[in-house]
Structures are given as structure tokens and as C-alpha cells.
XYZ file of N, CA and C in Angstrom:
441
model
N 27.628 -11.062 28.623
C 28.008 -12.191 29.427
C 29.409 -12.420 30.054
N 30.278 -11.189 29.920
C 31.450 -11.292 30.821
C 32.618 -11.791 30.454
N 32.622 -12.488 29.200
C 33.517 -13.452 28.685
C 34.488 -12.400 28.325
N 35.896 -12.715 28.392
C 36.775 -12.018 27.874
C 36.982 -12.217 26.219
N 37.029 -11.227 25.533
C 37.157 -11.110 24.142
C 38.592 -12.078 23.848
N 39.375 -11.930 24.632
C 40.586 -12.793 24.213
C 40.582 -14.359 23.982
N 39.143 -14.681 24.437
C 38.911 -15.948 24.846
C 38.078 -16.513 23.644
N 37.636 -15.794 23.117
C 36.125 -15.815 21.779
C 37.271 -15.680 20.568
N 38.907 -16.125 20.397
C 39.043 -16.205 18.969
C 38.780 -14.859 18.460
N 38.658 -15.012 16.960
C 38.474 -13.730 16.221
C 37.063 -12.909 16.536
N 36.347 -13.270 17.482
C 35.017 -12.523 17.832
C 35.146 -11.209 17.710
N 36.302 -10.881 18.662
C 35.977 -9.042 18.575
C 36.126 -8.472 17.216
N 36.910 -9.136 16.496
C 37.143 -8.695 14.952
C 35.975 -8.816 14.261
N 35.478 -10.056 14.341
C 34.247 -10.287 13.733
C 32.953 -8.946 14.329
N 33.139 -8.957 15.725
C 32.270 -8.051 15.713
C 32.119 -6.506 15.616
N 33.200 -6.070 15.335
C 33.811 -4.717 14.666
C 33.442 -4.627 13.436
N 33.760 -5.616 12.502
C 33.521 -5.644 11.296
C 31.873 -5.227 10.961
N 30.827 -6.128 11.576
C 29.751 -5.832 11.480
C 29.176 -4.638 12.198
N 29.727 -4.351 13.205
C 29.179 -2.788 13.414
C 29.610 -1.491 12.763
N 30.892 -2.109 12.036
C 31.442 -0.987 10.866
C 30.305 -0.881 9.587
N 29.785 -2.183 9.320
C 29.029 -2.550 7.955
C 27.326 -2.022 8.554
N 27.140 -1.517 9.664
C 26.278 -1.178 9.846
C 26.323 0.565 10.224
N 27.385 1.022 9.935
C 27.898 2.432 10.373
C 27.005 3.401 9.663
N 26.597 4.511 10.092
C 25.927 5.521 9.030
C 25.935 5.964 7.579
N 27.872 6.036 7.620
C 27.923 6.413 6.432
C 27.942 4.912 5.441
N 28.201 3.799 5.797
C 27.959 2.481 5.266
C 26.184 2.533 4.776
N 25.498 2.820 5.882
C 24.060 2.651 5.188
C 23.382 3.501 4.653
N 24.218 4.868 4.624
C 23.369 5.875 3.314
C 23.896 5.255 2.002
N 25.486 4.888 2.012
C 26.023 4.335 0.622
C 25.298 3.069 -0.094
N 24.523 2.420 0.923
C 23.735 1.324 0.181
C 22.028 1.932 0.219
N 21.831 3.300 0.085
C 20.482 3.448 0.003
C 19.269 3.040 0.976
N 19.771 2.693 2.048
C 18.741 1.948 2.876
C 17.344 3.066 3.226
N 16.276 2.068 3.657
C 14.980 2.468 3.699
C 15.003 3.892 4.793
N 14.063 4.726 4.728
C 13.949 5.949 5.572
C 13.494 5.455 6.948
N 13.133 4.374 7.616
C 13.046 3.816 8.594
C 14.483 3.757 9.653
N 15.403 3.453 8.728
C 16.723 3.026 9.318
C 17.279 4.576 9.597
N 17.062 5.492 8.930
C 17.551 6.759 8.834
C 17.044 7.611 10.130
N 15.440 7.387 10.048
C 14.543 7.864 11.567
C 15.289 7.413 12.573
N 15.348 5.919 12.802
C 15.823 5.140 13.848
C 17.501 5.621 14.156
N 18.194 6.191 13.084
C 19.541 6.822 13.424
C 19.268 8.173 14.277
N 18.541 9.125 13.364
C 18.295 9.982 13.868
C 18.050 10.393 15.227
N 16.928 9.270 15.878
C 16.345 9.200 17.316
C 17.496 8.835 18.236
N 18.351 7.763 17.534
C 19.538 7.476 18.509
C 20.775 8.376 18.641
N 20.800 9.280 17.570
C 21.700 10.031 17.771
C 21.011 11.372 18.889
N 19.906 11.553 18.482
C 19.464 12.707 19.348
C 19.436 12.599 20.809
N 19.643 11.127 20.860
C 19.406 10.295 22.479
C 20.990 10.249 22.865
N 21.837 10.733 22.292
C 23.576 10.729 22.796
C 24.078 9.732 22.204
N 23.757 9.016 21.843
C 24.074 7.350 21.507
C 25.563 7.792 20.838
N 26.728 7.122 21.216
C 27.989 6.853 20.182
C 27.913 6.361 18.888
N 28.485 6.495 17.775
C 28.424 5.904 16.635
C 28.398 4.233 16.931
N 29.343 3.631 17.658
C 29.452 2.471 18.120
C 27.941 2.091 18.419
N 27.339 2.355 19.388
C 26.222 2.260 20.187
C 24.886 2.617 18.821
N 24.844 2.946 18.376
C 24.019 3.254 17.051
C 24.241 2.189 16.234
N 25.556 1.807 15.826
C 25.435 0.817 15.376
C 25.261 -0.617 15.519
N 25.442 -0.834 16.805
C 24.704 -1.638 17.377
C 23.190 -1.873 17.755
N 22.866 -1.016 17.582
C 20.906 -0.738 17.658
C 20.824 -1.383 16.333
N 21.141 -0.909 15.114
C 21.160 -1.123 13.991
C 21.175 -2.760 13.608
N 22.489 -3.067 13.850
C 22.802 -4.400 14.238
C 21.490 -5.401 14.909
N 21.361 -4.779 15.777
C 20.147 -5.913 16.641
C 19.250 -6.142 16.172
N 18.576 -4.924 15.638
C 17.261 -5.049 14.928
C 17.384 -5.840 13.657
N 18.625 -5.756 12.765
C 18.774 -6.520 11.655
C 19.016 -8.365 12.274
N 19.347 -8.235 13.330
C 19.556 -9.842 13.749
C 18.229 -10.373 13.970
N 17.340 -9.171 14.904
C 16.203 -9.508 15.520
C 15.131 -10.036 13.961
N 15.029 -9.058 13.136
C 14.358 -9.314 11.726
C 14.718 -10.581 11.318
N 15.836 -10.744 11.094
C 16.575 -12.390 10.445
C 15.948 -13.527 11.312
N 16.014 -13.538 12.485
C 16.122 -14.989 13.292
C 14.504 -14.917 13.620
N 13.490 -14.020 13.027
C 12.003 -14.362 12.916
C 11.723 -14.472 11.746
N 12.083 -13.770 10.744
C 11.458 -13.881 9.383
C 11.973 -15.068 8.299
N 13.199 -15.608 8.540
C 13.653 -16.814 7.854
C 13.108 -17.846 8.460
N 13.084 -18.291 9.572
C 12.239 -19.462 9.923
C 11.072 -19.643 9.687
N 10.190 -18.668 9.799
C 9.019 -18.461 9.379
C 8.638 -18.629 8.063
N 9.431 -17.755 6.757
C 9.515 -18.275 5.544
C 9.564 -19.880 5.130
N 10.660 -20.432 5.934
C 11.273 -21.630 5.537
C 10.083 -22.755 5.860
N 9.350 -22.384 7.219
C 8.366 -23.396 7.645
C 7.205 -23.149 6.498
N 6.649 -22.199 6.369
C 5.742 -21.791 5.538
C 5.890 -22.789 4.129
N 7.195 -22.266 3.472
C 7.406 -22.901 2.219
C 7.500 -24.499 2.314
N 7.824 -24.798 3.391
C 7.666 -26.473 3.619
C 6.630 -26.775 3.620
N 5.575 -26.314 4.475
C 4.314 -26.869 4.599
C 3.456 -26.894 3.287
N 3.520 -25.812 2.812
C 2.639 -25.273 1.506
C 3.455 -26.436 0.368
N 4.542 -26.567 0.323
C 5.077 -27.761 -0.743
C 4.417 -29.119 -0.375
N 3.999 -29.397 0.978
C 3.726 -30.463 1.269
C 1.978 -30.851 1.125
N 1.271 -29.597 0.812
C -0.098 -29.353 0.763
C -0.517 -28.691 -0.864
N -0.264 -29.569 -1.770
C -0.879 -28.918 -2.926
C -2.215 -28.351 -3.162
N -3.241 -28.186 -2.264
C -4.757 -27.748 -1.926
C -4.116 -26.345 -1.683
N -3.480 -26.140 -0.313
C -3.240 -25.046 0.469
C -1.943 -24.142 -0.395
N -1.157 -24.983 -1.628
C -0.658 -23.978 -2.703
C -1.260 -23.591 -3.733
N -2.332 -24.064 -4.071
C -3.337 -23.615 -5.169
C -4.115 -22.856 -4.581
N -4.395 -22.919 -2.994
C -5.011 -21.489 -2.728
C -4.360 -20.288 -2.559
N -3.303 -20.451 -2.051
C -2.287 -19.139 -1.640
C -1.862 -18.647 -3.155
N -1.539 -19.527 -4.219
C -1.437 -19.326 -5.268
C -2.616 -18.418 -6.028
N -3.552 -19.066 -5.896
C -4.913 -18.035 -6.393
C -4.932 -16.871 -5.921
N -4.309 -16.569 -4.574
C -4.683 -15.449 -3.761
C -3.613 -14.274 -4.333
N -2.260 -14.732 -4.623
C -1.617 -14.074 -4.858
C -1.923 -13.571 -6.413
N -1.986 -14.460 -7.190
C -2.544 -14.101 -8.602
C -3.590 -12.937 -8.509
N -4.376 -13.018 -7.523
C -5.624 -12.359 -7.963
C -5.247 -10.740 -7.513
N -4.256 -11.051 -6.402
C -3.812 -9.538 -6.184
C -2.862 -9.269 -7.242
N -2.149 -9.655 -7.705
C -1.483 -9.318 -8.893
C -1.758 -8.815 -10.041
N -3.163 -9.357 -10.268
C -4.054 -8.828 -11.034
C -4.582 -7.632 -10.859
N -5.044 -7.631 -9.457
C -5.762 -6.174 -9.153
C -4.835 -5.004 -8.931
N -3.751 -5.482 -9.067
C -2.793 -4.075 -8.447
C -1.701 -4.039 -10.050
N -2.609 -4.495 -11.047
C -1.465 -4.305 -12.635
C -0.274 -4.753 -12.705
N 0.095 -5.926 -11.825
C 1.699 -6.504 -11.611
C 1.331 -7.668 -12.493
N 2.767 -8.141 -13.008
C 2.894 -9.447 -13.148
C 4.177 -10.001 -12.974
N 4.105 -11.356 -12.822
C 5.451 -12.301 -12.500
C 6.442 -11.897 -13.447
N 6.069 -12.339 -14.606
C 6.903 -12.245 -15.938
C 7.880 -10.896 -16.002
N 7.313 -9.808 -15.310
C 8.223 -8.843 -15.369
C 9.303 -8.743 -14.693
N 9.005 -9.591 -13.319
C 9.641 -9.590 -12.157
C 10.659 -10.596 -12.473
N 10.486 -11.578 -12.891
C 11.596 -12.621 -13.182
C 12.419 -12.173 -14.285
N 11.974 -11.187 -15.497
C 13.187 -10.649 -15.960
C 14.109 -9.692 -15.362
N 13.533 -9.265 -14.456
C 14.745 -8.341 -13.746
C 14.126 -6.908 -14.034
N 12.955 -6.620 -14.619
C 12.631 -5.499 -14.938
C 11.528 -4.745 -13.756
N 10.745 -5.687 -13.203
C 9.974 -4.881 -12.297
C 9.988 -5.288 -10.930
N 9.484 -4.442 -9.989
C 9.216 -5.278 -8.461
C 8.114 -5.470 -7.960
N 7.710 -6.373 -7.446
C 6.590 -6.633 -7.129
C 6.099 -6.058 -5.506
N 5.400 -4.844 -5.609
C 5.029 -4.000 -4.482
C 3.382 -4.546 -3.947
N 3.148 -5.140 -2.843
C 1.799 -5.331 -1.924
C 2.119 -4.382 -1.035
N 1.053 -3.668 -0.458
C 1.037 -2.873 0.365
C 0.514 -3.651 1.796
N 0.647 -3.043 2.922
C 0.064 -3.720 4.246
C -1.220 -4.411 3.939
N -2.317 -3.309 3.701
C -3.643 -3.869 3.921
C -4.191 -5.141 2.725
N -3.792 -5.081 1.391
C -3.939 -6.442 0.822
C -3.501 -7.317 1.327
N -2.045 -7.532 1.661
C -1.481 -8.609 2.585
C -2.092 -8.833 3.721
N -2.706 -8.573 4.561
C -3.578 -8.180 5.528
C -5.168 -9.321 5.365
N -5.146 -8.709 3.944
C -6.405 -9.354 3.433
C -6.526 -10.630 2.850
N -5.300 -11.028 2.637
C -5.054 -12.822 1.887
C -4.991 -13.661 3.267
N -6.688 -14.202 3.292
C -7.105 -15.180 4.547
C -5.920 -16.387 4.389
N -5.902 -16.964 3.031
C -5.219 -18.311 2.971
C -3.528 -18.237 3.407
N -3.389 -17.266 2.728
C -2.066 -16.905 3.144
C -1.545 -16.398 4.566
N -2.224 -15.665 5.224
C -2.427 -15.561 6.826
C -2.642 -17.100 7.495
N -3.928 -17.898 6.990
C -3.943 -18.967 7.692
C -2.522 -19.987 7.555
N -1.679 -19.932 6.239
C -0.989 -20.972 6.094
C 0.215 -20.643 6.974
N 0.902 -19.376 7.118
C 1.737 -18.684 8.030
C 1.411 -18.828 9.450
N 0.086 -18.601 9.926
C -0.134 -19.060 11.345
C -0.055 -20.376 11.608
N -0.373 -21.278 10.577
C -0.485 -22.588 10.982
C 1.232 -23.114 11.026
N 1.993 -22.385 10.154
C 3.015 -22.760 10.415
C 4.138 -22.429 11.508
N 3.748 -21.496 11.481
C 4.271 -21.034 13.186
C 3.564 -21.648 14.295
N 2.394 -22.272 14.133
C 1.852 -22.964 15.258
C 2.728 -24.558 15.110
N 2.912 -25.097 14.056
C 3.288 -26.297 14.058
C 4.940 -26.282 14.130
N 5.659 -25.455 13.991
C 7.152 -24.839 14.242
C 7.665 -24.330 15.303
N 6.751 -23.548 15.991
C 7.273 -22.965 17.102
C 7.549 -23.760 18.294
N 8.677 -23.197 18.811
C 9.035 -24.213 19.884
C 9.014 -23.189 21.268
N 8.167 -23.495 22.305
C 8.067 -22.963 23.617
C 9.197 -23.313 24.445
N 9.847 -22.399 25.030
C 10.991 -22.337 25.884
C 10.265 -22.012 26.879
N 10.022 -22.807 28.323
C 9.785 -22.463 29.466
C 10.977 -23.180 30.375
N 11.988 -21.828 31.144
C 12.830 -22.546 31.960
C 12.264 -22.154 33.554
N 12.650 -23.464 34.161
C 12.008 -23.271 35.624
C 13.392 -23.965 36.595
N 13.248 -23.352 37.728
C 14.218 -23.718 38.443
C 13.909 -24.197 39.762
N 14.417 -25.595 39.973
C 13.646 -26.278 40.807
C 14.271 -25.870 42.126
């Protein structure tokens, strides 16, 4: 935005911390997903500096969080207000758990992960409808006009 960092207090220090957090060595230590490593290889092959690569990783993290968290919040908000929808979604999840041989009790005890692949999630009509309705009800359309 062209604002000098000295006007932003500790913003430069915080930016440097976040970029270091997303650095290649830091990502490797935390055993992150293969996707991050693939992105890392593509960026480095393109000649980006360490700071530019870290910035690209941070941008992807920011974008994913700024979309996922509000969607999850509003979906849960509307589900908690509608017991019929909650029961339908719960039934879908329980059916999928049974079909895949997974249990919630094992997950709660900290011993198991619950893994759903993309297709079974895409086939969950009630959950998909609830998420889409939450997005419809809570999305804000911003249209900027110049007079």
C-alpha cells in the first residue's frame, strides 16, 4: 500500500516472524503436507527468493483460513438453530463412519483420526445443502462503485 513500515509500529517485526514461520526449514520440521512441498519446489524452480516463497505460503494459509473459518462458524451456527437439519447431517456422518469402519469414540480418545475422502464428502447431500445455505445466508456481497 506504500505505507512506510516505521508508521506501522511493530508490523515489520510481526511480518518477519510470520515469514520465518512459513520458511522451508520450519515447514519441514512440522511435517506438513506434500502439497506444501510441491508448491515449494515450483516456487524455487521459478527463481523466487526464500522470503518470496515464505510469503506465497503465508498468502495461501491466510486465504484458506479467511474462507474456511467463517464457513464453518456459520454452518454450525445454523445447524445448532435447526434440530431437524442437525439430525439429518448427523445421520449422514454416522452412516459414512459406519461404511468406512471408523468410530467417534476412538477419535475422542485421541487414538484415531477420522478420514473422509473427497467423493464420500461430495455425496453427503444434507451436509452440502447446509454449507451452501450457510454461505448464502451469511455471505456479504461487496460491489464498489465510483460516482
